Amino acid sequence: MDNVKGLFVILIGSSLVNNVVLSQFLGLCPFLGVSKKIKTAAGMGTAVIFVITLASGVAGVIYEFVLKRFGLEYLQTIVFILVIAALVQFVEMFLRKCMHSLYEALGVYLPLITTNCAVLGVALTNVQKQYGVLTGMLNGFATAVGFTISIVILAGLREKMEYNDIPKSFRGMPSVLLAAGLMAIAFCGFSGLL
Amino acid sequence: MSELRADRPAERLYNGLIKENPTFVLMLGMCPTLAVTTSAVNGLGMGLTTTVVLMMSNLLISMLRKVIPNRVRIPAFIVIIATFVTVVQLLLEAYLPVLNRSLGMYIPLIVVNCIILGRAESYAYSHGMIASFFDGLGMGLGFSVALTCIGVVRELLGAGKLFGYAVLPATFTPISIFGLAPGAFFVLAGLTALQNALRDRKATDKNKAARPAAGCVRDCAACGIEGCQAHGKFYDMEDK
C-alpha cells in the first residue's frame, strides 16, 4: 500500500507540482516554438510522452546494468545523449515500417525531440533520485504528461490572443512569455498538494 | 562596423556579443537562460561554463572538420560536446563545489543547449581553427552577458541584492516572485519587449529622416525647396 502511495506521489509531483516546463524550465524550445495551434501542440505532446517514457526506460536499464556494474557512472551524460539520439532514430524507422498511421501523426515532431532537454533531464533526474527502471519510467511518463498539459494550455491561450489588441512592442514572443509566466503562477498553486 | 574584416577574431567577438547575440537576437538556449538566472552570480557562472565548452568544442570540431564524414557529423558533434561537458562538470565538482551545487542538473544539460550544436554546425564545421575558437568565445561571452543581465534584474527585484551584496535600502520589500519560476518569464518578456521598442524607434528614426520638407508638392523635378531630405524620391504625382 505504501508503494502505491509512493508511485501516486511521483505521478502527481512530476506532472503538476514540479511541472517540467513551468517550474524546471526544461523543454522550453518546443514549448515556445510549437504552441501556435492546439492541434500541433497536442501532436507534439503525444510524441513527447511516447519518447520520454521509452527513453527513461532504456536509459534506466543501461545505467543499472552497464554503467553501474562497470563503475562508469561518470560517462552518464555522453551515454544518455547517444542513447536518446539513437532511440529517436529507431522509433522513427519502426513507426514508418510498422505503424504508419501513428508515424503520420507524430512524424514531424520526432526529430525535434532529440534536442528537447526534457528527455535528457528526466534521465538524469531518475539517476539523481535513485529511481529503479520501472519507477523511472513512471516518472518519465508523468513528466511528459505535465509537458503536454502545459503546452496544450499555452496553445489555447495563444489561439485566443491572436484577436487581442496588444501594444506593438509586446507582440510576438514577449506576450507569449507573459502568458507562460501567468501560467507558472497558477501552477505554483499546486505546490500545496503534496 | 564595416571596418572589421570578416572571420577575424575581433569581428567574431563583436558578432557574438552584439550582432547575433544568442539570447536576445537569436533566442537560442532558453532553458538555462530562465532556469539558473535566480542571481547574477549563477547567471555569470552558467555563462562562463558554457563559454568554455563552446570554445573547446568549436576548436576541436574545426580541427577535425576534414576528418569527420558529412553523414555522421551530428552524432560526432554531440559526442565531442558531451565529452567537454563531462570534463567541465568534473572540474567544477572538484574546484568550485558551491557553483556546481547551485547549477545542479543544468550543467550536464549544456549538451543539449542549441547554441553549441548550432555554432558547430553553422560555423566551426566550415571555418578555420582560430576563427572558430573566437566565434565560440564571442558567442559564449554574448550568452554570459545576457544571462548576467537577467540575473541582475531578478536578484535586484527578488532579493534587493546585487552579486550577493545588499544594495537597496532596508525599506525596500523584495518582490519574491522574481526569484521564483514565474519571475523568469516576466523578466525575459520585459527585456525582449524593451529590445523590440528600441528597434522600432530606430526604424522610425530612419523613416523620419527621409520625410519630405514642409510644402512638398510630391514632384521633386518641379520642387525648389532647399535641404529637403527626401529629394529625388518623388518624380510623378502617382507616387503617393
Coordinates of C-alpha atoms in Angstrom, one line a residue:
Chain A
M1 CA 0.0 0.0 0.0
D2 CA 2.9 2.3 0.8
N3 CA 4.4 1.5 -2.5
V4 CA 1.3 2.5 -4.4
K5 CA 1.1 5.8 -2.4
G6 CA 4.7 6.5 -3.4
L7 CA 4.0 5.9 -7.0
F8 CA 1.0 8.2 -6.8
V9 CA 3.1 10.9 -5.3
I10 CA 5.6 10.6 -8.1
L11 CA 2.8 10.8 -10.7
I12 CA 1.2 14.0 -9.2
G13 CA 4.5 15.5 -8.2
S14 CA 6.2 15.2 -11.6
S15 CA 3.2 16.2 -13.7
L16 CA 1.7 19.1 -11.7
V17 CA 3.7 20.2 -8.7
N18 CA 7.2 20.2 -10.3
N19 CA 5.9 20.9 -13.8
V20 CA 8.7 20.2 -16.2
V21 CA 8.3 23.4 -18.2
L22 CA 6.8 25.9 -15.8
S23 CA 8.9 25.2 -12.7
Q24 CA 12.0 23.4 -14.0
F25 CA 12.4 25.2 -17.4
L26 CA 13.1 22.1 -19.4
G27 CA 11.8 21.7 -22.9
L28 CA 11.2 25.4 -23.4
C29 CA 12.2 25.4 -27.1
P30 CA 9.2 23.3 -28.3
F31 CA 7.0 24.9 -25.6
L32 CA 7.5 28.3 -27.1
G33 CA 8.0 27.1 -30.7
V34 CA 5.3 24.6 -31.4
S35 CA 2.5 26.1 -29.4
K36 CA 0.7 28.2 -32.0
K37 CA -2.2 25.8 -32.5
I38 CA -3.9 23.3 -30.1
K39 CA -3.7 20.6 -32.7
T40 CA 0.1 20.8 -33.3
A41 CA 0.7 21.2 -29.6
A42 CA -1.3 18.1 -28.8
G43 CA 0.7 16.2 -31.5
M44 CA 4.0 17.3 -30.0
G45 CA 2.8 16.4 -26.5
T46 CA 1.8 12.9 -27.6
A47 CA 5.2 12.4 -29.3
V48 CA 7.0 13.6 -26.2
I49 CA 5.0 11.2 -23.9
F50 CA 5.9 8.3 -26.2
V51 CA 9.6 9.2 -26.4
I52 CA 10.3 10.2 -22.8
T53 CA 8.6 7.0 -21.4
L54 CA 10.7 4.8 -23.7
A55 CA 13.9 6.8 -23.3
S56 CA 13.8 6.8 -19.5
G57 CA 13.2 3.0 -19.5
V58 CA 16.2 2.4 -21.8
A59 CA 18.4 4.8 -20.1
G60 CA 17.5 3.3 -16.7
V61 CA 18.3 -0.2 -18.0
I62 CA 21.7 0.9 -19.3
Y63 CA 22.6 2.8 -16.2
E64 CA 21.5 0.0 -13.9
F65 CA 23.1 -2.9 -15.8
V66 CA 26.0 -1.5 -17.7
L67 CA 27.3 1.8 -16.2
K68 CA 26.8 0.8 -12.5
R69 CA 28.3 -2.7 -12.9
F70 CA 31.5 -1.4 -14.5
G71 CA 31.8 1.7 -12.4
L72 CA 31.4 4.1 -15.3
E73 CA 28.9 6.4 -13.8
Y74 CA 30.8 9.5 -14.9
L75 CA 30.1 8.7 -18.5
Q76 CA 26.3 9.0 -18.0
T77 CA 25.9 12.3 -19.9
I78 CA 27.6 11.0 -23.0
V79 CA 25.9 7.7 -22.9
F80 CA 22.4 9.1 -22.3
I81 CA 22.5 11.6 -25.1
L82 CA 23.7 9.0 -27.6
V83 CA 21.1 6.5 -26.4
I84 CA 18.4 9.1 -26.8
A85 CA 19.5 10.2 -30.3
A86 CA 19.7 6.6 -31.4
L87 CA 16.4 5.7 -29.8
V88 CA 14.6 8.5 -31.6
Q89 CA 16.0 7.3 -34.9
F90 CA 14.9 3.7 -34.3
V91 CA 11.5 4.8 -33.1
E92 CA 11.1 6.8 -36.3
M93 CA 12.2 3.9 -38.5
F94 CA 10.0 1.4 -36.6
L95 CA 6.9 3.6 -36.8
R96 CA 7.4 4.2 -40.5
K97 CA 7.6 0.5 -41.2
C98 CA 5.1 -0.9 -38.8
M99 CA 2.6 1.7 -37.6
H100 CA 2.2 4.1 -40.5
S101 CA -0.8 6.0 -39.1
L102 CA 1.0 6.8 -35.9
Y103 CA 4.1 7.8 -37.9
E104 CA 2.0 10.3 -40.0
A105 CA 0.6 11.8 -36.8
L106 CA 4.0 12.1 -34.9
G107 CA 6.5 12.1 -37.8
V108 CA 7.3 15.8 -38.0
Y109 CA 7.9 16.1 -34.2
L110 CA 10.2 13.1 -33.7
P111 CA 13.5 14.6 -35.0
L112 CA 12.8 17.7 -32.9
I113 CA 12.7 15.7 -29.7
T114 CA 16.4 14.8 -29.7
T115 CA 17.2 18.3 -28.8
N116 CA 14.4 18.5 -26.2
C117 CA 16.3 18.9 -23.0
A118 CA 13.3 17.4 -21.0
V119 CA 14.3 13.9 -22.3
L120 CA 17.9 14.1 -21.0
G121 CA 16.7 16.0 -18.0
V122 CA 14.3 13.1 -16.9
A123 CA 17.0 10.5 -17.5
L124 CA 19.4 12.5 -15.2
T125 CA 16.7 13.1 -12.6
N126 CA 16.0 9.4 -12.4
V127 CA 19.7 8.7 -11.6
Q128 CA 19.9 11.6 -9.1
K129 CA 16.8 10.4 -7.2
Q130 CA 17.9 6.8 -7.5
Y131 CA 14.7 5.5 -9.1
G132 CA 14.7 2.0 -10.4
V133 CA 13.9 1.2 -14.0
L134 CA 10.1 1.0 -13.6
T135 CA 9.7 3.9 -11.2
G136 CA 11.9 5.9 -13.6
M137 CA 9.6 5.1 -16.5
L138 CA 6.6 6.2 -14.4
N139 CA 8.4 9.4 -13.6
G140 CA 9.2 9.9 -17.3
F141 CA 5.6 9.3 -18.2
A142 CA 4.3 11.7 -15.5
T143 CA 6.8 14.4 -16.6
A144 CA 5.8 14.1 -20.2
V145 CA 2.1 14.4 -19.2
G146 CA 2.9 17.6 -17.4
F147 CA 4.6 18.9 -20.5
T148 CA 1.6 18.0 -22.7
I149 CA -0.8 19.7 -20.2
S150 CA 1.1 22.9 -20.2
I151 CA 1.8 23.1 -24.0
V152 CA -1.8 22.5 -24.8
I153 CA -3.0 25.2 -22.3
L154 CA -0.5 27.7 -23.7
A155 CA -1.6 26.9 -27.3
G156 CA -5.2 27.5 -26.2
L157 CA -4.2 30.9 -24.8
R158 CA -2.2 31.8 -27.9
E159 CA -5.2 31.0 -30.2
K160 CA -7.3 33.4 -28.2
M161 CA -4.6 36.1 -28.0
E162 CA -4.5 36.3 -31.8
Y163 CA -7.5 38.5 -31.7
N164 CA -6.4 40.8 -29.0
D165 CA -5.0 44.3 -29.4
I166 CA -1.5 44.0 -27.9
P167 CA 0.9 47.0 -27.6
K168 CA 3.3 46.9 -30.5
S169 CA 6.5 46.1 -28.7
F170 CA 4.8 43.2 -26.8
R171 CA 3.6 41.4 -29.9
G172 CA 5.0 38.0 -30.6
M173 CA 7.4 36.5 -28.1
P174 CA 7.0 38.9 -25.1
S175 CA 3.3 38.3 -24.9
V176 CA 3.8 34.5 -25.1
L177 CA 6.4 34.8 -22.3
L178 CA 4.0 36.8 -20.2
A179 CA 1.2 34.2 -20.7
A180 CA 3.7 31.5 -19.7
G181 CA 4.6 33.5 -16.6
L182 CA 0.9 33.8 -15.6
M183 CA 0.5 30.1 -16.1
A184 CA 3.6 29.5 -13.9
I185 CA 1.9 31.5 -11.1
A186 CA -1.2 29.3 -11.5
F187 CA 0.9 26.1 -11.3
C188 CA 2.5 27.4 -8.1
G189 CA -0.9 26.8 -6.6
F190 CA -0.3 23.0 -6.9
S191 CA 2.7 23.1 -4.6
G192 CA 0.4 22.7 -1.6
L193 CA -0.9 19.4 -2.9
L194 CA 2.0 17.2 -1.5
Chain B
M1 CA 31.2 48.1 -38.1
S2 CA 32.2 47.6 -41.7
E3 CA 35.9 48.2 -40.9
L4 CA 36.1 44.8 -39.2
R5 CA 37.2 42.1 -41.6
A6 CA 35.1 39.0 -41.8
D7 CA 36.2 36.0 -39.8
R8 CA 38.9 37.9 -37.9
P9 CA 38.9 37.5 -34.1
A10 CA 37.6 41.0 -33.4
E11 CA 34.8 40.6 -35.9
R12 CA 33.8 37.3 -34.4
L13 CA 33.7 38.8 -30.8
Y14 CA 31.6 41.7 -32.0
N15 CA 29.3 39.3 -33.9
G16 CA 28.7 37.1 -30.8
L17 CA 28.3 39.9 -28.3
I18 CA 26.0 42.2 -30.2
K19 CA 25.1 41.5 -33.8
E20 CA 24.0 37.9 -33.3
N21 CA 23.7 37.8 -29.5
P22 CA 22.5 34.2 -28.9
T23 CA 19.9 35.1 -26.3
F24 CA 18.4 38.4 -27.2
V25 CA 18.7 38.2 -31.1
L26 CA 18.7 34.5 -32.0
M27 CA 16.6 33.4 -28.9
L28 CA 18.6 30.2 -28.5
G29 CA 19.3 28.2 -25.4
M30 CA 16.2 29.4 -23.5
C31 CA 16.2 26.6 -20.9
P32 CA 19.4 27.6 -18.9
T33 CA 18.6 31.2 -19.5
L34 CA 15.5 31.0 -17.5
A35 CA 16.4 28.3 -15.0
V36 CA 19.7 29.4 -13.5
T37 CA 19.3 33.2 -13.5
T38 CA 17.9 33.5 -10.0
S39 CA 21.0 35.5 -9.1
A40 CA 23.7 37.4 -11.1
V41 CA 26.5 35.1 -9.9
N42 CA 24.6 32.0 -11.0
G43 CA 23.9 33.6 -14.4
L44 CA 27.6 34.5 -14.8
G45 CA 28.7 31.1 -13.7
M46 CA 26.5 29.3 -16.2
G47 CA 27.5 31.7 -19.0
L48 CA 31.2 31.2 -18.4
T49 CA 30.8 27.4 -18.1
T50 CA 29.0 27.4 -21.4
T51 CA 31.7 29.6 -22.9
V52 CA 34.5 27.2 -22.0
V53 CA 32.6 24.3 -23.6
L54 CA 31.7 26.3 -26.7
M55 CA 35.3 27.4 -27.3
M56 CA 36.8 23.9 -26.8
S57 CA 34.1 22.2 -28.9
N58 CA 34.4 24.7 -31.7
L59 CA 38.2 24.4 -31.7
L60 CA 38.1 20.6 -31.8
I61 CA 35.4 20.4 -34.4
S62 CA 37.2 22.9 -36.6
M63 CA 40.4 20.8 -36.2
L64 CA 38.6 17.6 -37.2
R65 CA 36.3 19.1 -39.9
K66 CA 38.2 17.3 -42.7
V67 CA 38.2 14.0 -40.9
I68 CA 34.5 13.9 -39.8
P69 CA 32.4 12.4 -42.7
N70 CA 29.5 14.6 -43.6
R71 CA 26.8 12.0 -43.0
V72 CA 27.7 11.3 -39.3
R73 CA 28.6 14.8 -38.4
I74 CA 25.7 15.4 -36.0
P75 CA 26.5 12.4 -33.8
A76 CA 30.2 13.2 -33.9
F77 CA 29.4 16.8 -32.7
I78 CA 27.3 15.5 -29.9
V79 CA 30.0 13.1 -28.7
I80 CA 32.6 15.9 -28.7
I81 CA 30.3 18.4 -26.9
A82 CA 29.3 15.8 -24.3
T83 CA 32.9 14.9 -23.7
F84 CA 33.8 18.5 -22.9
V85 CA 30.7 18.9 -20.8
T86 CA 31.7 15.9 -18.7
V87 CA 35.2 17.3 -18.3
V88 CA 33.9 20.7 -17.2
Q89 CA 31.4 19.1 -14.8
L90 CA 34.2 17.0 -13.1
L91 CA 36.4 20.1 -12.9
L92 CA 33.6 22.2 -11.3
E93 CA 32.8 19.4 -8.9
A94 CA 36.4 19.4 -7.8
Y95 CA 37.3 23.1 -7.7
L96 CA 34.0 25.0 -7.4
P97 CA 31.6 22.8 -5.5
V98 CA 29.4 25.7 -4.5
L99 CA 28.7 26.8 -8.1
N100 CA 28.3 23.1 -9.0
R101 CA 25.6 22.7 -6.4
S102 CA 23.7 25.8 -7.3
L103 CA 23.7 25.0 -11.1
G104 CA 23.0 21.3 -10.4
M105 CA 21.4 19.4 -13.2
Y106 CA 21.8 22.2 -15.7
I107 CA 25.5 21.6 -16.2
P108 CA 25.0 18.2 -17.9
L109 CA 22.2 19.8 -19.8
I110 CA 24.6 22.1 -21.5
V111 CA 24.9 19.2 -24.0
V112 CA 21.5 19.9 -25.4
N113 CA 22.0 23.7 -25.5
C114 CA 21.1 24.5 -29.1
I115 CA 23.7 27.4 -29.2
I116 CA 26.6 24.9 -29.1
L117 CA 25.3 22.5 -31.7
G118 CA 24.2 25.4 -33.8
R119 CA 27.6 27.0 -33.8
A120 CA 29.3 23.7 -34.6
E121 CA 27.0 23.1 -37.5
S122 CA 26.8 26.6 -38.9
Y123 CA 30.4 27.9 -38.2
A124 CA 33.0 25.6 -36.9
Y125 CA 32.4 22.8 -39.4
S126 CA 33.2 25.2 -42.3
H127 CA 35.8 27.6 -40.9
G128 CA 39.4 27.6 -39.6
M129 CA 40.6 26.9 -36.1
I130 CA 41.4 30.4 -34.9
A131 CA 38.2 32.0 -36.3
S132 CA 36.1 29.1 -34.8
F133 CA 37.8 29.5 -31.4
F134 CA 37.0 33.2 -31.3
D135 CA 33.5 32.6 -32.6
G136 CA 33.0 30.3 -29.6
L137 CA 34.4 32.9 -27.3
G138 CA 32.2 35.7 -28.7
M139 CA 29.1 33.7 -28.7
G140 CA 29.9 32.5 -25.1
L141 CA 30.5 36.0 -23.9
G142 CA 27.3 37.2 -25.5
F143 CA 25.4 34.4 -23.7
S144 CA 27.2 35.3 -20.4
V145 CA 26.3 39.0 -20.7
A146 CA 22.7 38.2 -21.4
L147 CA 22.4 35.7 -18.5
T148 CA 24.1 38.2 -16.1
C149 CA 21.7 40.9 -17.2
I150 CA 18.6 38.7 -16.5
G151 CA 20.2 37.6 -13.2
V152 CA 20.9 41.2 -12.1
V153 CA 17.3 42.2 -12.7
R154 CA 15.9 39.2 -10.9
E155 CA 18.3 39.4 -8.0
L156 CA 17.7 43.1 -7.6
L157 CA 13.9 42.9 -7.6
G158 CA 13.6 39.5 -5.9
A159 CA 16.0 40.0 -3.1
G160 CA 17.2 43.6 -3.2
K161 CA 20.8 42.4 -3.7
L162 CA 23.5 42.6 -6.4
F163 CA 26.1 39.8 -6.7
G164 CA 25.1 38.8 -3.1
Y165 CA 25.6 42.3 -1.6
A166 CA 22.5 44.2 -0.3
V167 CA 22.3 47.4 -2.4
L168 CA 18.8 48.6 -1.9
P169 CA 17.8 50.3 1.4
A170 CA 16.1 48.1 4.0
T171 CA 12.8 49.9 3.4
F172 CA 12.6 48.0 0.0
T173 CA 10.3 45.0 0.3
P174 CA 11.7 42.2 -2.0
I175 CA 9.2 41.1 -4.6
S176 CA 9.9 37.5 -4.1
I177 CA 8.1 36.3 -7.2
F178 CA 11.0 37.5 -9.3
G179 CA 13.2 34.9 -7.6
L180 CA 10.7 32.2 -8.4
A181 CA 9.8 30.5 -11.7
P182 CA 7.1 33.0 -13.0
G183 CA 9.5 35.9 -12.5
A184 CA 11.9 34.4 -15.0
F185 CA 9.2 34.6 -17.7
F186 CA 8.2 38.1 -16.8
V187 CA 11.8 39.5 -16.8
L188 CA 12.6 37.9 -20.1
A189 CA 9.3 39.2 -21.6
G190 CA 10.1 42.7 -20.3
L191 CA 13.7 42.7 -21.7
T192 CA 12.5 41.3 -25.1
A193 CA 9.7 44.0 -25.3
L194 CA 12.3 46.7 -24.4
Q195 CA 14.5 45.4 -27.2
N196 CA 11.6 45.5 -29.7
A197 CA 10.7 49.0 -28.6
L198 CA 14.3 50.2 -29.2
R199 CA 14.5 48.5 -32.6
D200 CA 11.1 50.1 -33.6
R201 CA 12.3 53.5 -32.5
K202 CA 15.5 53.1 -34.6
A203 CA 13.4 52.1 -37.6
T204 CA 11.0 55.1 -37.3
D205 CA 14.0 57.5 -36.9
K206 CA 15.2 56.3 -40.3
N207 CA 11.8 56.9 -41.8
K208 CA 11.7 60.4 -40.3
A209 CA 15.0 61.3 -41.9
A210 CA 13.5 60.6 -45.3
R211 CA 10.4 62.6 -44.7
P212 CA 9.9 65.5 -47.2
A213 CA 10.2 69.1 -46.1
A214 CA 7.0 71.2 -45.4
G215 CA 5.3 72.5 -48.6
C216 CA 6.2 69.4 -50.6
V217 CA 4.3 69.1 -53.8
R218 CA 5.4 65.5 -54.3
D219 CA 7.2 66.2 -57.5
C220 CA 10.9 66.6 -57.0
A221 CA 11.6 67.7 -60.6
A222 CA 9.5 70.8 -60.1
C223 CA 10.5 71.5 -56.4
G224 CA 12.9 74.1 -55.3
I225 CA 12.9 73.7 -51.5
E226 CA 16.4 73.8 -50.0
G227 CA 17.6 70.9 -47.8
C228 CA 14.7 68.5 -48.4
Q229 CA 15.8 65.1 -47.1
A230 CA 13.5 63.3 -49.5
H231 CA 15.0 64.9 -52.5
G232 CA 14.8 62.7 -55.5
K233 CA 12.1 60.5 -54.0
F234 CA 9.1 61.7 -56.0
Y235 CA 9.1 62.1 -59.7
D236 CA 5.5 61.8 -60.7
M237 CA 2.2 62.5 -59.0
E238 CA 1.1 58.9 -58.9
D239 CA 3.9 58.1 -56.4
K240 CA 1.8 58.9 -53.3

